[in-house]
mmCIF file of C-alpha atoms in Angstrom:
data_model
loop_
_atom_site.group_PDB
_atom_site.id
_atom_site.type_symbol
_atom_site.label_atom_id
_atom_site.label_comp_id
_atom_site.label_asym_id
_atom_site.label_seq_id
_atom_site.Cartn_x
_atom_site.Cartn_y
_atom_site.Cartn_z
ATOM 1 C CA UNK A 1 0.000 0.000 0.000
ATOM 2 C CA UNK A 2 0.960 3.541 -0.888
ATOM 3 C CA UNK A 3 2.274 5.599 2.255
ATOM 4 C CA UNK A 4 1.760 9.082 3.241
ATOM 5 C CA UNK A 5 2.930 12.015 5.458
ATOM 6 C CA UNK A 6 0.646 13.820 6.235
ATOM 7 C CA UNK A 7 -0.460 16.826 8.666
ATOM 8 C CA UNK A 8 -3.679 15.841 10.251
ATOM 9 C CA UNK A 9 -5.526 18.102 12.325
ATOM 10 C CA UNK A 10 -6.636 17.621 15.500
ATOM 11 C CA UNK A 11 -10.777 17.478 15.578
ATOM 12 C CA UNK A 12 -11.318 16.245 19.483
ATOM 13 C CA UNK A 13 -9.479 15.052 22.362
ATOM 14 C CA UNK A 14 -11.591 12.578 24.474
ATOM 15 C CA UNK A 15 -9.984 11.616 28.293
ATOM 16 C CA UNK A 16 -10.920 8.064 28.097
ATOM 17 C CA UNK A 17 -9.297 7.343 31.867
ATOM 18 C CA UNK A 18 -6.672 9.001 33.869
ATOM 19 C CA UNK A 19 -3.901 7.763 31.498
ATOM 20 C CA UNK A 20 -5.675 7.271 28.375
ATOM 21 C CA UNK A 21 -6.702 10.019 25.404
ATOM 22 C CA UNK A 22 -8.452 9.471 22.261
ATOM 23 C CA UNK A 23 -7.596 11.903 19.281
ATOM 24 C CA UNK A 24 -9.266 12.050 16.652
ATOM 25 C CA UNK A 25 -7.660 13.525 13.222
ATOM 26 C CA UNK A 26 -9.265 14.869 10.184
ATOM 27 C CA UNK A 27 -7.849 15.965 6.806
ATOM 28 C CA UNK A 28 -8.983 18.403 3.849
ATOM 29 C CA UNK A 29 -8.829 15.534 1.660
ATOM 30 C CA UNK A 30 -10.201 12.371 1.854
ATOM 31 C CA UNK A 31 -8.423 10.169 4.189
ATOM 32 C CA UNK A 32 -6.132 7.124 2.553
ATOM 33 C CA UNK A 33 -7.170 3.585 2.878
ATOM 34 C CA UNK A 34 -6.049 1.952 6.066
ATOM 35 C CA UNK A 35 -6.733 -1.248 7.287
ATOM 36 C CA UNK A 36 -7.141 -3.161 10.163
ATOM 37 C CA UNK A 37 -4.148 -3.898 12.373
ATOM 38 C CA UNK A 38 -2.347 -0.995 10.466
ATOM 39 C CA UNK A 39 -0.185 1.969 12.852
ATOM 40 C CA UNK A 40 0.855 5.250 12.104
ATOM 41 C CA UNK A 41 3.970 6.530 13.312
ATOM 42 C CA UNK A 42 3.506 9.834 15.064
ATOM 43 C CA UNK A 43 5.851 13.123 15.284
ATOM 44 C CA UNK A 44 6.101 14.843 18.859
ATOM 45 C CA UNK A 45 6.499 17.964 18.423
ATOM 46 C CA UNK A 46 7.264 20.385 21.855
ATOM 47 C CA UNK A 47 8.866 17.817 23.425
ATOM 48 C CA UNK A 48 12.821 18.594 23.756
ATOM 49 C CA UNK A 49 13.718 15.178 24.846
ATOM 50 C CA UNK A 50 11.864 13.023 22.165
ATOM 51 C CA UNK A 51 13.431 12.548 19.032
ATOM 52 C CA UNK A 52 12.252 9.549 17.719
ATOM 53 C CA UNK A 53 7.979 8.987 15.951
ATOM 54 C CA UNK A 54 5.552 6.543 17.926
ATOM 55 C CA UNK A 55 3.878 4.043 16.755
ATOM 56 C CA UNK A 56 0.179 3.899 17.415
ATOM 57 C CA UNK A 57 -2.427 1.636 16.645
ATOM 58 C CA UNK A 58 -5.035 2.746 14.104
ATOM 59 C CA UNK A 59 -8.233 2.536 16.197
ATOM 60 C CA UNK A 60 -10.842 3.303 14.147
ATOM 61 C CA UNK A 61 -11.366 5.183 10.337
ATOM 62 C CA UNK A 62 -15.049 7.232 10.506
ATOM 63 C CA UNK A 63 -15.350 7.332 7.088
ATOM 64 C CA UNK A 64 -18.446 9.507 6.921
ATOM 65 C CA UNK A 65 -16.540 11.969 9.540
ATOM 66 C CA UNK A 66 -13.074 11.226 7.622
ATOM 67 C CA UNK A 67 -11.318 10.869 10.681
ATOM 68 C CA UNK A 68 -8.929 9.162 11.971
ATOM 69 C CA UNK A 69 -9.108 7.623 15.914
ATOM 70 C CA UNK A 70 -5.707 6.970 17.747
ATOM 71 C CA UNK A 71 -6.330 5.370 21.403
ATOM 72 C CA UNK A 72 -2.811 6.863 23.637
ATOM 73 C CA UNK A 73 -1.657 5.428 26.786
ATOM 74 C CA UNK A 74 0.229 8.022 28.168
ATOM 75 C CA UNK A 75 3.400 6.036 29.770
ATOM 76 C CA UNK A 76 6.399 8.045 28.860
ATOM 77 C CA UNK A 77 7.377 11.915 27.872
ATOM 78 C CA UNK A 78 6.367 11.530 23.979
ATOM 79 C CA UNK A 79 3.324 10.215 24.746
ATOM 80 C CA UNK A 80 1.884 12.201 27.698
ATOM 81 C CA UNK A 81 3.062 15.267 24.940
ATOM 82 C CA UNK A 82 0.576 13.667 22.798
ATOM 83 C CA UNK A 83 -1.980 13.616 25.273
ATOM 84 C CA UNK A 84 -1.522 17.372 25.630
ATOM 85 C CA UNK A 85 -3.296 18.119 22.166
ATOM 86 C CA UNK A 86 -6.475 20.357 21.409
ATOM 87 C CA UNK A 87 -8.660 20.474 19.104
ATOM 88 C CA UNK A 88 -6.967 22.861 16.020
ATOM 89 C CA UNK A 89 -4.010 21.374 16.468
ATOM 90 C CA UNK A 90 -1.940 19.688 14.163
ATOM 91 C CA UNK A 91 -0.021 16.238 13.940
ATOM 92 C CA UNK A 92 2.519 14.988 11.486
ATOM 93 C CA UNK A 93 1.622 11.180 10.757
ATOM 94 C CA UNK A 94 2.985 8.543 8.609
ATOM 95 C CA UNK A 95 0.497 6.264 7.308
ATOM 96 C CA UNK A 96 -0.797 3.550 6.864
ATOM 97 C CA UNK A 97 2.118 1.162 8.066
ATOM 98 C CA UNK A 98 2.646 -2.493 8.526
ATOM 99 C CA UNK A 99 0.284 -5.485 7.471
ATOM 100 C CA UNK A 100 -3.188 -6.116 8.664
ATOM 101 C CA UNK A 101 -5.741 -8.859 10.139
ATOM 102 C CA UNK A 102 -6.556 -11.472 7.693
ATOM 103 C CA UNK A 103 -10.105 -11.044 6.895
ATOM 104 C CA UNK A 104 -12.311 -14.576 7.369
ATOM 105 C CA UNK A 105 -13.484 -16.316 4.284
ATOM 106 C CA UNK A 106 -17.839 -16.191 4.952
ATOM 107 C CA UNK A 107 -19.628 -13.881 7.188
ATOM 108 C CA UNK A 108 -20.644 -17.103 9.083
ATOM 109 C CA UNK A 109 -16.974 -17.450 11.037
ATOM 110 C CA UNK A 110 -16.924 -17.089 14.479
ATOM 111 C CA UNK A 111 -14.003 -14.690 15.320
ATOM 112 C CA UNK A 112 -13.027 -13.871 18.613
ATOM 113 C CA UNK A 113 -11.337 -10.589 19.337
ATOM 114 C CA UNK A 114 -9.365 -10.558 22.585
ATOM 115 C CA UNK A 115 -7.599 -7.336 23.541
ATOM 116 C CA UNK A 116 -5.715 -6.487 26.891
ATOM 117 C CA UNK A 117 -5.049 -2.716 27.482
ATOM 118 C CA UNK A 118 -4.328 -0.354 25.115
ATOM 119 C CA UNK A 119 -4.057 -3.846 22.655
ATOM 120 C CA UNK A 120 -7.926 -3.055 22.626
ATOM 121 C CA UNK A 121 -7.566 -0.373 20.113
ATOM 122 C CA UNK A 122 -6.767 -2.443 17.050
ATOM 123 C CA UNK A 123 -9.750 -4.647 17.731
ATOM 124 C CA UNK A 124 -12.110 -1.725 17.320
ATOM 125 C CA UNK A 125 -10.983 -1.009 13.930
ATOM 126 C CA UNK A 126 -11.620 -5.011 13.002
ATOM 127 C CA UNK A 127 -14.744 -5.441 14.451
ATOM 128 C CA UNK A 128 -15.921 -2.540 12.149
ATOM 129 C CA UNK A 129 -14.338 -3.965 8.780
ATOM 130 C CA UNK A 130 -16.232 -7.472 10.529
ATOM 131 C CA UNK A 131 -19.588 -6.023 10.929
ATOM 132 C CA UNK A 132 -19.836 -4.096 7.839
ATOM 133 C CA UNK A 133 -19.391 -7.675 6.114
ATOM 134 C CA UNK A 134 -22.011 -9.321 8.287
ATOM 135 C CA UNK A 135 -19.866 -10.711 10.347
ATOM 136 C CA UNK A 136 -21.035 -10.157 13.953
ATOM 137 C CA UNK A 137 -17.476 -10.824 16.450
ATOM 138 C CA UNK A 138 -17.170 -11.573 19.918
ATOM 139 C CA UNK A 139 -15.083 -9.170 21.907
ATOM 140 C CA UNK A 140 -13.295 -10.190 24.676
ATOM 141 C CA UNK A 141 -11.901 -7.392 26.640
ATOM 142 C CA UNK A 142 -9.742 -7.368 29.589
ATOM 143 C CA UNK A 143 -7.971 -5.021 32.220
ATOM 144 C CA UNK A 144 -6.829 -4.603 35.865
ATOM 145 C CA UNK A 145 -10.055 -2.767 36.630
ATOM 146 C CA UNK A 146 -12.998 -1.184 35.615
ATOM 147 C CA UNK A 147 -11.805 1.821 34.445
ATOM 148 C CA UNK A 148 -8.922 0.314 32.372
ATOM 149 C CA UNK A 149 -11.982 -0.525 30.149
ATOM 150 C CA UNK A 150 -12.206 1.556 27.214
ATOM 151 C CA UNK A 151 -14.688 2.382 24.257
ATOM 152 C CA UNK A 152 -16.831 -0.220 25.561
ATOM 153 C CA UNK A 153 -20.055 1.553 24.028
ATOM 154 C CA UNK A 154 -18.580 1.234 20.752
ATOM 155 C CA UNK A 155 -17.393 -2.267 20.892
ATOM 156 C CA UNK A 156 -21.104 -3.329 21.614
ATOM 157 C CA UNK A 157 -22.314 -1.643 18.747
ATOM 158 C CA UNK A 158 -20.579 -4.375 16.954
ATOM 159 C CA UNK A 159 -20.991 -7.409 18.404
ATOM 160 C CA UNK A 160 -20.870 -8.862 21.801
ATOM 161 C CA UNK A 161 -19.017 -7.938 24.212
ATOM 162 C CA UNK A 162 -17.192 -10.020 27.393
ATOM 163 C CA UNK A 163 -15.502 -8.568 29.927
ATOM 164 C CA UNK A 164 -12.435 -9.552 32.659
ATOM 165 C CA UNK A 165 -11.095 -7.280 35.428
ATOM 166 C CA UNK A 166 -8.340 -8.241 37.870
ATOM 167 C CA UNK A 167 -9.872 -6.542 40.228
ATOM 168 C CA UNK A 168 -13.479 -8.159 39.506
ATOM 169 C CA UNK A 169 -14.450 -4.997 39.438
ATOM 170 C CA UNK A 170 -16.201 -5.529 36.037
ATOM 171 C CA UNK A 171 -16.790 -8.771 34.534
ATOM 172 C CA UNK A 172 -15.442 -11.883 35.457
ATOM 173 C CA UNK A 173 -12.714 -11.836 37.707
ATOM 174 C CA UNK A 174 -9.490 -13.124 36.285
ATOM 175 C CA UNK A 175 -7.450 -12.963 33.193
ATOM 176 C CA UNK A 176 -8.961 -13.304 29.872
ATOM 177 C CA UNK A 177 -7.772 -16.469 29.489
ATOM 178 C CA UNK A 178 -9.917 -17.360 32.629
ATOM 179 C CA UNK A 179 -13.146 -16.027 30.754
ATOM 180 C CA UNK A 180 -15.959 -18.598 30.377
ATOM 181 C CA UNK A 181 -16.343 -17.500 26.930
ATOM 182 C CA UNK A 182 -13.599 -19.480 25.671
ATOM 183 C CA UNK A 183 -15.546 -22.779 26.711
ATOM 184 C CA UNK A 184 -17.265 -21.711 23.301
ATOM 185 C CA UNK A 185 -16.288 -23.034 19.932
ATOM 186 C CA UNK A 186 -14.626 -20.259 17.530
ATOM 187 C CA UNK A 187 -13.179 -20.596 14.033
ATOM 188 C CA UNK A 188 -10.337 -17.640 14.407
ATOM 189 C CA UNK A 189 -8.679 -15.697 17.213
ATOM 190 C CA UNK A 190 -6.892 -12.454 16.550
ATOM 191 C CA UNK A 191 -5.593 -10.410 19.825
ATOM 192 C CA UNK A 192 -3.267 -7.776 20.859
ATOM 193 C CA UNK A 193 -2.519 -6.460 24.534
ATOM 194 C CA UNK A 194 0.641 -7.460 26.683
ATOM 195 C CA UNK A 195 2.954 -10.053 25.442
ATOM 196 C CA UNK A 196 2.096 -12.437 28.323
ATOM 197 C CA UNK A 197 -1.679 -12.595 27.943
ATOM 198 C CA UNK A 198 -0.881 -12.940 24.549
ATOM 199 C CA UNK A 199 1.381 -16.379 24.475
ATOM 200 C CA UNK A 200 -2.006 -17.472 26.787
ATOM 201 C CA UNK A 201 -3.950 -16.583 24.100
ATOM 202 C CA UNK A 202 -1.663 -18.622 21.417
ATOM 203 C CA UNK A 203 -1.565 -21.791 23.715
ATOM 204 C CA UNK A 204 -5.229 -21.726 24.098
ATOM 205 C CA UNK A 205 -5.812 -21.358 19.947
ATOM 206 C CA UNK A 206 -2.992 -23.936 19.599
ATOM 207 C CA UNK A 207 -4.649 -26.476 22.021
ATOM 208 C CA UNK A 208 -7.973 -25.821 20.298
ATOM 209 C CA UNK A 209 -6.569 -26.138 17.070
ATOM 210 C CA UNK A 210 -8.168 -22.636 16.499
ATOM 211 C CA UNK A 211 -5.763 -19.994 13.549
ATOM 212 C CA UNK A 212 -4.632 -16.491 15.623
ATOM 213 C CA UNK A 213 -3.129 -13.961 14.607
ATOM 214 C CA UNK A 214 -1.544 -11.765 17.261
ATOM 215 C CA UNK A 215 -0.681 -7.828 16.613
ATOM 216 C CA UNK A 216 3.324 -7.490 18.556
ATOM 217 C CA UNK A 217 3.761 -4.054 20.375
ATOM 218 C CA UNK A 218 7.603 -4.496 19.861
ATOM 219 C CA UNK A 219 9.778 -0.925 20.199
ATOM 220 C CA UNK A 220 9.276 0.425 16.901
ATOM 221 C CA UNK A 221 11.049 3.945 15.649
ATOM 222 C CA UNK A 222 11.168 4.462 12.003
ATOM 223 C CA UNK A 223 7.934 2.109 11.200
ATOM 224 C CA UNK A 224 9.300 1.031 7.991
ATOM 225 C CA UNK A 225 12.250 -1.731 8.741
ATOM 226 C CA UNK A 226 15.207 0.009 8.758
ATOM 227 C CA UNK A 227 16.497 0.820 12.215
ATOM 228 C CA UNK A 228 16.189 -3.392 13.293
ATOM 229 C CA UNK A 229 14.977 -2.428 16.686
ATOM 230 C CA UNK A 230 11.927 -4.286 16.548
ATOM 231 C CA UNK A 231 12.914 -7.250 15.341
ATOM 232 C CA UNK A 232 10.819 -10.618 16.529
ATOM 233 C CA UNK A 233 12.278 -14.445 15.942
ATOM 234 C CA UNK A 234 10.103 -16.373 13.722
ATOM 235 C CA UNK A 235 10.504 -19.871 12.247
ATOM 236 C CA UNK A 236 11.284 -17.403 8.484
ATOM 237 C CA UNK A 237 14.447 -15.605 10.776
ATOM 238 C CA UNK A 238 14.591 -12.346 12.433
ATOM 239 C CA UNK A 239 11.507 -9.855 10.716
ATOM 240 C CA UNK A 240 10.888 -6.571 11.598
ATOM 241 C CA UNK A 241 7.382 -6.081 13.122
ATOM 242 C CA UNK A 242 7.402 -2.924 11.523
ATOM 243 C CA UNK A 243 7.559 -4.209 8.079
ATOM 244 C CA UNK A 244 6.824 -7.696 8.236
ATOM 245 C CA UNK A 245 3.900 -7.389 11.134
ATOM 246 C CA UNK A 246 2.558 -6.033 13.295
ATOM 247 C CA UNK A 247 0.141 -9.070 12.771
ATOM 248 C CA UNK A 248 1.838 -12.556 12.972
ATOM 249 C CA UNK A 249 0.064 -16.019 13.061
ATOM 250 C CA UNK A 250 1.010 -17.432 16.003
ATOM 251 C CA UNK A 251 2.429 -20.708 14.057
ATOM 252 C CA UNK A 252 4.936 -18.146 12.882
ATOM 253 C CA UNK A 253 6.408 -16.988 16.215
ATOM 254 C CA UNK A 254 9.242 -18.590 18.334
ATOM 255 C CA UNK A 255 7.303 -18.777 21.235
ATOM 256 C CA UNK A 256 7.547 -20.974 23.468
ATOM 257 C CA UNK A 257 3.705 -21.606 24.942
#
């Protein structure tokens, strides 16, 4: 796919929870196609001791608003920058990057979508492209407590939607690997969250004999394999997950689960 720089404008901030912003970006022109499991990498500009872009998951694409939503998790300097935009404001993105989800063969597979965290994000922009082909997903969605949660009204505009909270504050109590859901039978898995929930996930579609692709959150700087610092062992070699991912089928991975 072609890529783009581009300087999108800031429409809205949202404060999703006390470390998490959604921004949404809009264009003049119509935005490009993006797909789901796609990043952009993101300038920071005002901050004197970030030099390098971040990657961030593509969220969602409103179409009809031609925007653009990127989920944040403020954790460091560049991204708690980012979390300090308003409306009017303008971002310098380079898009789209990496590969996507594969896309099931009928409307009448039953995908699962398990995110953990911020690894929600990406599974908002899938259950969209799986819904508008008639494909109603299941979402299971997990954090350490309720308000770790996020965009839950949105998710449950497009399918169903489970829940797990560490704190059993919402949901079942556990890890999402502990949700009862999973003693249902589902053609395809895809995920993305921390890398530990995520080798559960693999063993669990492995033991089930169930295809899953996982989206890697490996460091990535320049977003189009040339720096090597995100590079992930598979049974191919060393691949960059900027280039080669960030979506991997788990059958690809070194992992040992």
């Amino acid at each position: 796919m072609k890529k783009f720089i581009l300087d999108l404008k800031v429409r809205a901030v949202e404060q999703l929870s006390p470390k998490h912003v959604l921004i949404r970006l809009t264009d003049e022109a119509p935005l490009p196609e993006m797909l789901p499991g796609q990043f952009v990498e993101v300038r920071v500009d005002g901050s004197p001791t970030t030099f390098l872009r971040r990657p961030i998951s593509i969220n969602f694409v409103d179409r009809k608003q031609n925007e653009l939503w990127l989920m944040v998790a403020m954790v460091g300097e560049g991204t708690r920058q980012l979390g300090h935009l308003q409306a009017g404001d303008v971002l310098n993105c380079v898009l789209p990057l990496g590969n996507s989800f594969t896309m099931p063969a009928t409307a009448s597979e039953r995908v699962l979508l398990i995110g953990g965290g911020v690894g929600v994000a990406p599974m908002l922009c899938f259950g969209a492209a799986l819904h508008e082909m008639g494909c109603e997903p299941t979402f299971l969605l997990g954090g350490r407590s309720a308000q770790d949660l996020l965009e839950l009204d949105y998710f449950r505009r497009l399918g169903r939607v489970c829940v797990t909270t560490e704190d059993g504050s919402m949901g079942e109590r556990g890890f999402v690997t502990n949700h009862s859901v999973l003693q249902e039978s589902f053609d395809r898995i895809a995920s993305c969250g921390p890398t530990p929930m995520m080798k559960a996930v693999a063993r669990y579609a492995r033991e089930h004999d169930i295809d899953c692709e996982v989206s890697l959150e490996n460091m990535m700087a320049c977003g189009l394999g040339a720096c090597l610092c995100c590079v992930e062992k598979t049974t191919e070699g060393n691949l960059c997950v900027c280039k080669d991912g960030p979506v991997f089928n788990v059958n690809r991975l070194l992992w040992q689960i």
